[in-house]
Amino acid sequence: MQMAAIITSMLVIPRKPTNNLSTFHRTLASKRCRISSKAAANSFKPYSSHRINVPCEVTRRSGDYKPPFWDFDYIQSLNSEYKEERYLRRASELEVKVKMLMEEAIRSLETVEQLELIDNLQRLGISRHFEDQIKNILNAIYYNKYYGKNYGTLKERNLYSTALEFRLLRQHGFRVSQEVFDCFKNEDDEFKASLGEDTKGLLQLYESSFLLTEEENTLDQAREFTTIFLQKNLDQNFIIDENLSLLVRHALELPLHWSVPITNARWWWKSTGLAVKLPFVKDRVVETYVWPLGSIAPREYGYQRIMTAKITCLMSTLDDIFDIYGTLEELQLFVDALQRWDIELIDQLPEYMQICYFAVYNFINEVAYDVLKEKGCIIIPYLRKSWIDYTRSILQEAKWYHNGHTPSLDEYLNNASISSSGPAVSTHLFFVLRNSTQKKAADDLYKYHNIVLWPSMLSRLVDDIKTCSEEMQRGDVPKTIQCYKNETGANDKEAQEYSMFLIRETWKKLNGEPTVDSPFSQDFIRCSINMGRMSHYVYLHGDGLGVLHPGIKDRTIDLLFKPIE
């Protein structure tokens, strides 16, 4: 089977920060958001009973957002012949054949060939169909190599097979030690310079290094070592194999572990009337759908993707209202109304806010009704809390902007882990995924578990790096870079490097989260991690939502409309 080189995401790997920077730390944002359903009902601020009077002289800012690339009628005209019965039947036949081949692979293929087969299936984005077979292969490899009689042969293997095995085992929850790479170091505890000639092995070691957790210095060292030599091999045209050269270029721009495996909402968005009634907000329903498409891969999760696209559209609308258009008094009024959860209070809101409030109210009830009907669970308290926390966090950012206040970096990031909308999106997704209604998991979700917070933090950090200049030009709350510069006196380059450092540290924390004994389903864990990965994809070439550049259009076409060839 030929390896499928379909990694389209690109990001330059940064250098280590030049300053002596402390390890990234923060207080979990959930501590200020830990509200029981009963407490939440009793902790709302008093609500004004009169409708706000908006002065005629209020100056409204504009985000100057461009019209969407995608015409509504064009989107509705699209169709795929692959939904026809003959193609679905053929896909089922091929799935059975591949499963048979994988069963045969366990008996006949060498270990490295088995690993390459799994790697190919993952790169093609179809490995979910063969999870049992993949688990059987990796279990056999792990217990034979690391617990069986062959454990001592680890040092006899080459760099390519060692790194490939390490990466795949770690991806699937096996805790393989970084010490497996010690045999490739010299007496000075540095990777041997002779490895620089093994581009194929270097590439696998590079990809493996991104599955590191905190305090794993060997893998940190491996990332720096392989980055230097892979870039050198490219610059000197040392790589003859064109396919290998392409893989190296893509990996240096965005590693596999930071990439998403697969990189009817339009009707709903048009029916809400938000894009027409609120012309100052972004109309980005197609680009918004890219997030759940990349995060929620299984074909049978169509409803979950549509639901996630809906909440992302609504939160993008609220973000524009709070960032650009609304006055502080109006924004506080909206948050208070959401806390009270009374549709009759809609008359107290400014006219432009009424349609948005009604859309949010209806959406929460729609999702809650679907879950109650399918699973018998009452989830409105969970959904409400996620929206209340989200609007409180973006209100806090609006206050910082209007008051001309630059928060400390810790203060900003604690708030940003919620304002990025990740916890709210994950809360809704949790309840609509299958096997996701266990009480322990729901309780952990209510407090915003780390498996939710770290991907959310990734989204905020990547967003801040890629969209900072445009947002600061129009007027926005200080971002990660501005907060760090204000706090330390760093220049732009140092602040950029520190932001990339925070991204790597956040990935370490996310990599260290247990997945095997987690209270959450494997589907939810995969979706949550993929949400963090999608930020790298969407913001690869800059602002993938606010400023429409040709790169995001081309990538959206590749992901949505072009078949894999």
C-alpha atoms as one frame of an Amber mdcrd trajectory, in Angstrom:
protein
   0.000   0.000   0.000   1.431   3.366  -0.996   1.729   6.042   1.666  -0.827
   8.794   1.155   0.862  12.183   1.409  -2.180  14.291   2.067  -0.991  16.638
   4.789  -2.083  20.030   3.515  -1.572  22.113   6.682   1.545  24.305   6.984
   3.210  26.128   9.894   6.843  27.130  10.424   8.286  25.547  13.567   9.595
  28.321  15.840  12.889  28.633  17.629  13.204  28.370  21.372  12.550  31.684
  23.160  15.711  33.718  23.705  14.780  34.802  27.213  14.947  32.692  30.334
  11.230  32.049  30.386   9.381  30.343  33.170   7.200  27.328  32.544   3.719
  28.244  31.418   1.294  28.057  34.307  -2.125  29.341  35.130  -5.015  28.811
  37.481  -7.727  26.768  35.871 -10.410  29.077  34.585 -12.985  26.656  35.907
 -12.329  27.863  39.444 -14.117  31.095  38.780 -16.807  29.335  36.746 -17.603
  26.510  39.138 -21.338  27.020  39.560 -23.774  24.301  40.514 -27.119  24.392
  38.784 -28.812  25.530  41.998 -26.173  28.132  42.755 -26.268  29.415  39.214
 -29.990  30.006  39.487 -29.518  32.076  42.631 -26.388  34.037  41.708 -27.642
  36.215  38.881 -27.358  39.954  39.214 -30.515  42.040  39.533 -31.986  42.813
  36.181 -33.162  46.227  35.117 -36.882  46.248  34.331 -36.736  49.072  31.823
 -35.730  48.928  28.230 -32.417  50.574  27.513 -32.542  53.843  25.614 -29.790
  54.000  23.016 -28.646  57.591  22.375 -28.682  58.630  18.743 -25.076  59.828
  18.982 -23.601  56.414  19.891 -20.645  55.743  17.582 -20.523  52.162  16.368
 -17.256  50.590  15.277 -17.015  48.385  12.214 -15.012  45.226  11.658 -15.029
  45.999   7.917 -15.663  42.335   7.156 -15.784  41.404   3.482 -18.729  39.496
   1.941 -18.420  35.697   2.011 -16.745  33.832  -0.832 -19.653  31.436  -1.048
 -22.977  32.392  -2.645 -25.987  30.772  -0.974 -27.438  29.409  -4.221 -24.050
  27.984  -5.201 -23.766  26.063  -1.939 -27.271  24.671  -2.338 -26.507  23.558
  -5.902 -23.605  21.360  -4.813 -24.174  17.639  -4.835 -22.051  14.534  -4.454
 -22.577  11.389  -6.456 -20.768   9.453  -3.735 -23.932   9.513  -1.603 -25.563
   7.143  -4.085 -26.263   3.577  -3.032 -23.727   2.020  -5.403 -20.865   3.983
  -3.862 -21.966   3.278  -0.307 -22.181  -0.418  -1.155 -18.724  -0.357  -2.737
 -17.281   1.405   0.305 -18.675  -1.321   2.570 -17.131  -4.010   0.364 -13.725
  -2.330   0.459 -13.935  -1.938   4.226 -14.433  -5.686   4.623 -11.480  -6.409
   2.318  -9.152  -4.090   4.215 -10.149  -5.698   7.517  -9.258  -9.086   6.061
  -5.902  -7.719   4.876  -5.198  -6.371   8.348  -5.952  -9.718   9.945  -3.508
 -11.260   7.487  -0.979  -8.527   8.256  -0.764  -9.642  11.882   0.356 -13.076
  10.728   2.552 -12.319   7.726   3.969  -8.774   7.761   7.064  -7.529   9.550
   6.477  -5.134  12.434   7.547  -2.057  10.485   5.195  -2.999   7.631   2.309
  -3.322  10.074   3.123   0.113  11.458   3.304   1.630   7.973  -0.098   0.158
   7.162  -1.611   1.798  10.253   0.134   5.084   9.448  -1.246   5.026   5.902
  -4.801   4.443   7.130  -4.487   7.325   9.590  -3.115   9.707   6.958  -5.986
   8.769   4.647  -8.445   9.628   7.421 -10.155   6.221   7.372  -8.522   4.504
  10.359 -11.738   4.815  12.410 -13.214   1.971  10.331 -10.465  -0.377  11.518
 -10.033   0.545  15.173 -10.311  -3.045  16.445  -7.726  -4.339  13.977  -5.344
  -1.460  14.734  -5.731  -2.050  18.466  -4.902  -5.741  18.054  -1.752  -4.987
  16.048  -0.476  -2.337  18.451  -1.271  -4.439  21.520   0.766  -7.299  20.081
   3.693  -5.008  19.250   3.660  -3.264  22.624   3.503  -6.326  24.837   5.964
  -8.269  22.697   8.557  -5.498  22.414   8.272  -3.856  25.819   7.270  -6.737
  28.065   8.167  -9.882  26.138  11.377 -11.722  25.416  12.290  -9.320  22.604
  12.604  -6.264  24.847  16.395  -6.299  24.575  16.283  -5.965  20.793  15.060
  -2.370  21.031  18.577  -1.025  20.588  19.115  -3.024  17.415  16.413  -1.247
  15.437  16.970   1.738  13.173  15.796   5.282  13.781  12.913   5.126  11.297
  11.211   2.046  12.773  11.867   3.100  16.376  10.372   6.550  15.869   7.396
   5.301  13.832   6.604   2.704  16.493   6.979   5.266  19.292   4.654   7.756
  17.577   1.870   5.303  16.794   1.959   3.673  20.220   1.817   7.021  21.992
  -0.995   8.227  19.742  -3.039   5.235  20.861  -2.418   5.683  24.589   0.572
   3.385  25.204   3.036   5.043  27.583   6.306   4.353  25.778   9.331   5.997
  27.412  11.428   8.581  25.591  14.426   6.471  26.618  13.931   4.344  23.495
  15.858   7.097  21.676  18.870   7.047  24.020  20.658   4.546  21.772  20.815
   7.240  19.072  22.789   9.625  21.326  26.534   9.976  21.813  28.530  10.083
  25.036  27.671  13.779  25.435  23.956  12.917  25.549  23.382  14.561  22.162
  21.862  13.000  19.073  24.558  11.646  16.771  25.412  13.945  13.876  25.538
  10.926  11.551  21.732  10.684  11.833  21.534  13.822   9.708  22.036  11.699
   6.589  18.963   9.556   7.360  16.192  11.893   6.194  13.483   9.244   6.448
  14.453   8.445  10.033  14.840  12.122  10.925  11.334  12.828   9.669   9.847
  10.113  11.878  11.845  11.310  14.898  10.667  14.865  14.217   7.024  13.771
  14.058   7.450  11.695  17.226   8.910  14.617  19.164   5.568  16.442  19.139
   3.956  13.788  21.337   6.109  14.861  24.261   4.762  15.684  27.686   6.199
  18.000  30.336   9.803  17.392  31.454  10.611  15.134  28.485  13.869  16.809
  27.522  14.988  14.121  25.085  11.980  14.770  22.862  12.478  18.535  23.130
  16.059  17.974  22.055  14.889  15.705  19.225  12.592  18.402  17.848  15.376
  20.978  17.734  17.905  18.523  16.279  15.644  17.189  13.531  14.321  20.637
  12.593  17.863  21.850  11.889  18.917  18.825   9.840  15.667  18.434   7.891
  15.741  22.096   6.878  19.414  21.755   5.943  18.692  18.690   3.795  15.948
  20.612   1.998  18.073  23.709   1.440  20.964  21.669   0.025  18.689  19.541
  -2.217  19.955  16.465  -0.412  16.554  14.720  -0.605  16.240  13.004  -3.994
  12.844  11.363  -3.436  10.241  14.008  -4.387   7.533  12.435  -2.221   9.830
  12.394   0.821  10.819  16.002   0.114   7.148  17.007   0.031   6.478  15.223
   3.322   9.416  16.995   4.958   8.240  20.418   3.765   4.725  19.829   5.044
   5.985  18.459   8.367   8.236  21.460   8.996   5.298  23.740   8.318   2.835
  21.778  10.465   3.630  18.454  12.195   1.231  15.530  11.963   0.281  15.650
  15.641  -0.850  19.255  15.271  -2.843  18.482  12.120  -6.434  17.306  11.806
  -6.830  13.806  10.323  -9.323  15.085   7.718  -8.956  18.431   6.910 -27.371
  21.532   5.374 -25.965  24.167   7.948 -26.299  26.875   5.286 -30.097  26.723
   5.353 -30.153  27.191   9.136 -27.816  30.192   9.052 -29.906  31.950   6.397
 -33.125  31.219   8.274 -31.845  32.878  11.473 -31.603  36.181   9.604 -28.521
  37.159  11.621 -26.336  37.965   8.602 -29.072  40.249   7.193 -30.298  41.844
  10.425 -26.756  42.282  11.776 -24.697  43.343   8.738 -21.710  44.258  10.926
 -21.021  40.601  11.854 -19.000  38.056   9.892 -20.988  35.921   7.419 -18.740
  32.861   7.429 -20.953  29.797   7.600 -18.874  27.721   5.151 -15.575  28.554
   6.843 -17.245  27.892  10.192 -18.348  24.437   9.032 -14.698  23.566   8.374
 -14.121  23.428  12.169 -16.551  20.578  12.942 -15.714  18.848   9.660 -12.098
  18.549  10.744 -12.847  17.899  14.415 -15.680  15.357  14.162 -14.603  12.826
  11.564 -16.940   9.795  11.739 -19.400   9.814   8.851 -22.344   8.962  11.094
 -21.855  12.152  13.120 -23.525  14.466  10.607 -25.954  15.869  13.186 -23.092
  16.584  15.574 -21.171  18.475  12.887 -24.206  20.587  12.001 -24.898  21.337
  15.669 -21.281  22.376  16.225 -21.354  24.602  13.140 -24.498  26.277  14.472
 -23.051  27.081  17.881 -19.842  28.341  16.279 -21.834  30.686  14.025 -23.815
  32.005  16.983 -20.721  32.565  19.091 -18.967  34.300  16.212 -21.956  36.650
  15.988 -21.841  37.369  19.719 -18.098  37.895  19.519 -18.580  40.621  16.898
 -21.313  42.289  18.959 -19.160  42.330  22.093 -15.902  43.183  20.290 -17.126
  45.852  17.912 -20.713  47.026  18.009 -22.275  47.046  21.449 -21.894  49.577
  24.240 -20.898  48.295  27.673 -24.401  48.986  29.010 -25.972  46.975  26.173
 -23.529  44.103  26.623 -24.188  43.890  30.364 -27.898  43.866  29.616 -27.488
  40.896  27.264 -25.486  38.895  29.823 -28.071  39.642  32.519 -30.898  38.518
  30.236 -29.096  35.264  29.476 -28.581  34.630  33.184 -32.263  35.190  33.930
 -33.241  32.789  31.114 -36.613  34.413  30.541 -37.710  34.917  26.942 -40.080
  37.694  28.028 -37.044  39.826  28.856 -36.279  40.124  25.162 -38.290  43.366
  25.042 -35.741  44.959  27.368 -32.906  44.486  24.861 -31.885  46.854  22.052
 -33.534  45.847  18.794 -30.357  44.566  17.154 -29.722  42.258  20.144 -33.204
  40.756  20.222 -32.788  38.498  17.202 -29.445  37.248  18.506 -30.821  36.515
  21.978 -33.791  34.701  20.483 -31.509  32.617  18.227 -29.370  31.558  21.213
 -32.434  30.795  23.337 -33.992  28.645  20.620 -30.730  26.847  19.864 -30.157
  25.811  23.486 -33.710  24.515  23.747 -33.373  22.697  20.414 -30.260  20.799
  21.515 -31.703  20.098  24.977 -34.915  18.741  23.435 -33.005  16.431  21.073
 -30.914  15.015  23.930 -33.948  14.592  26.199 -35.781  12.744  23.439 -32.849
  10.472  22.548 -31.173   9.920  25.930 -33.660  11.008  28.590 -31.238  13.560
  30.075 -32.060  17.116  31.135 -29.053  19.171  30.079 -30.276  22.787  29.983
 -28.344  23.699  33.209 -25.094  22.548  31.569 -25.756  24.370  28.296 -26.880
  27.563  30.041 -23.779  27.626  32.224 -21.516  27.305  29.193 -23.210  30.269
  27.485 -23.223  32.374  30.656 -19.522  31.720  31.237 -18.769  32.519  27.607
 -20.658  35.831  27.579 -19.144  36.838  30.922 -15.668  36.246  29.514 -16.214
  38.278  26.338 -17.873  40.996  28.440 -14.700  41.109  30.533 -12.651  41.622
  27.365 -15.006  44.399  26.257 -14.519  46.123  29.625 -10.742  45.900  29.249
 -10.952  47.503  25.812 -13.364  50.292  26.737 -11.379  51.107  29.889  -8.038
  51.072  28.053  -6.742  48.358  30.405  -4.008  45.869  29.480  -4.389  42.808
  31.735  -1.498  40.692  32.959  -0.735  37.680  30.788  -2.081  35.243  33.389
  -5.238  37.327  33.805  -5.750  37.426  30.045  -5.134  33.694  29.480  -7.368
  32.613  32.369 -10.212  34.535  30.762  -9.218  33.570  27.210  -9.557  29.850
  27.917 -13.304  30.524  28.139 -13.689  33.398  25.666 -12.191  31.263  22.893
 -15.588  29.436  23.049 -13.968  26.001  23.307 -15.587  24.949  26.620 -19.057
  25.984  25.427 -18.694  24.147  22.114 -17.335  21.053  23.879 -20.195  21.079
  26.391 -22.783  20.886  23.616 -20.785  18.297  21.699 -20.370  16.076  24.760
 -24.092  15.527  25.180 -24.864  14.799  21.529 -22.098  12.225  21.028 -22.926
   8.595  21.628 -22.004   7.059  24.994 -21.466  10.498  26.508 -23.978  10.833
  29.306 -22.098   9.268  32.245 -22.501  11.351  35.406 -18.777  11.376  36.306
 -17.881  12.729  32.879 -20.717  15.268  32.975 -19.598  16.503  36.399 -16.001
  16.871  35.183 -17.248  18.695  32.119 -19.265  21.071  34.324 -15.981  22.122
  35.959 -14.245  22.356  32.552 -11.894  19.376  32.555  -8.367  19.800  31.177
  -9.265  17.780  28.072 -11.574  20.699  27.263  -9.434  23.587  28.515  -6.120
  22.774  26.817  -7.538  22.590  23.253  -9.417  25.800  23.997  -6.178  27.450
  25.096  -4.480  26.261  21.900  -7.208  27.867  19.823  -6.767  31.180  21.605
  -2.964  31.205  21.376  -2.868  30.299  17.674  -5.681  32.753  16.924  -3.833
  35.547  18.733  -0.597  35.021  16.808  -2.270  34.918  13.401  -4.982  37.583
  13.760  -3.369  40.052  16.140  -2.348  42.759  13.635  -5.748  43.020  11.921
  -7.696  43.023  15.193  -5.466  45.613  16.838  -5.799  47.903  13.807  -9.585
  47.976  14.075  -9.454  48.279  17.869  -9.616  45.248  20.148  -8.615  44.007
  23.586  -4.841  43.425  23.977  -3.920  39.872  22.972  -1.259  37.460  24.213
   1.516  39.357  22.443   0.496  42.784  23.775   0.009  41.472  27.325   3.439
  39.830  27.316   5.137  42.931  25.866   3.440  45.185  28.415   4.405  42.886
  31.287   8.043  42.193  30.324   9.130  44.970  27.969   9.811  42.410  25.232
   9.890  43.395  21.563   7.583  41.987  18.864   9.910  39.135  17.905  10.428
  38.019  21.501   6.681  38.161  22.160   5.996  36.060  19.052   8.583  33.498
  20.170   7.084  33.361  23.645   3.616  32.820  22.189   4.964  29.857  20.201
   6.610  28.620  23.394   3.216  28.715  25.125   1.691  26.732  22.264   4.335
  24.008  22.640   3.881  23.957  26.425   0.116  23.645  26.039   0.597  20.712
  23.679   2.792  19.052  26.317   0.007  19.402  28.868  -2.579  18.073  26.425
  -0.326  15.147  25.475  -0.004  14.332  29.173  -3.756  14.026  29.728  -4.726
  10.361  30.300  -6.986   8.933  27.619  -7.216   5.232  28.480  -8.839   5.591
  31.929 -10.567   8.889  31.205 -14.223   9.381  32.205 -14.838  10.673  28.681
 -15.524   8.544  25.622 -12.743   8.090  23.083 -14.893   9.846  20.477 -15.173
  12.930  22.685 -11.452  12.954  23.474 -10.560  12.730  19.783 -12.994  15.506
  18.889 -11.693  17.743  21.669  -8.053  17.325  20.638  -8.976  17.846  16.992
 -10.540  21.192  17.885  -7.125  22.335  19.042  -5.574  21.015  15.844  -8.116
  22.824  13.709  -6.852  26.171  14.976  -3.512  25.424  13.311  -5.351  24.598
  10.085  -7.728  27.560   9.992  -5.182  30.186  11.052  -2.224  28.760   9.137
  -1.877  31.682   6.712  -3.413  34.375   8.913  -6.963  35.230   9.952  -9.043
  32.404   8.523 -12.388  33.945   9.477 -12.201  37.725   9.793  -9.943  38.572
   6.842 -10.737  36.484   3.780  -7.471  35.662   2.041  -7.120  33.360  -1.005
  -5.343  30.710   1.057  -8.363  29.906   3.227 -10.618  29.756   0.164  -8.318
  27.265  -1.581  -8.006  25.128   1.539 -11.765  25.134   2.066 -12.306  24.000
  -1.530  -9.750  21.213  -1.051 -11.423  20.035   2.147 -15.082  20.311   1.142
 -15.371  19.989  -2.605 -12.378  18.158  -4.095 -12.083  14.358  -3.887  -8.771
  12.796  -2.838  -6.900  11.811  -5.988
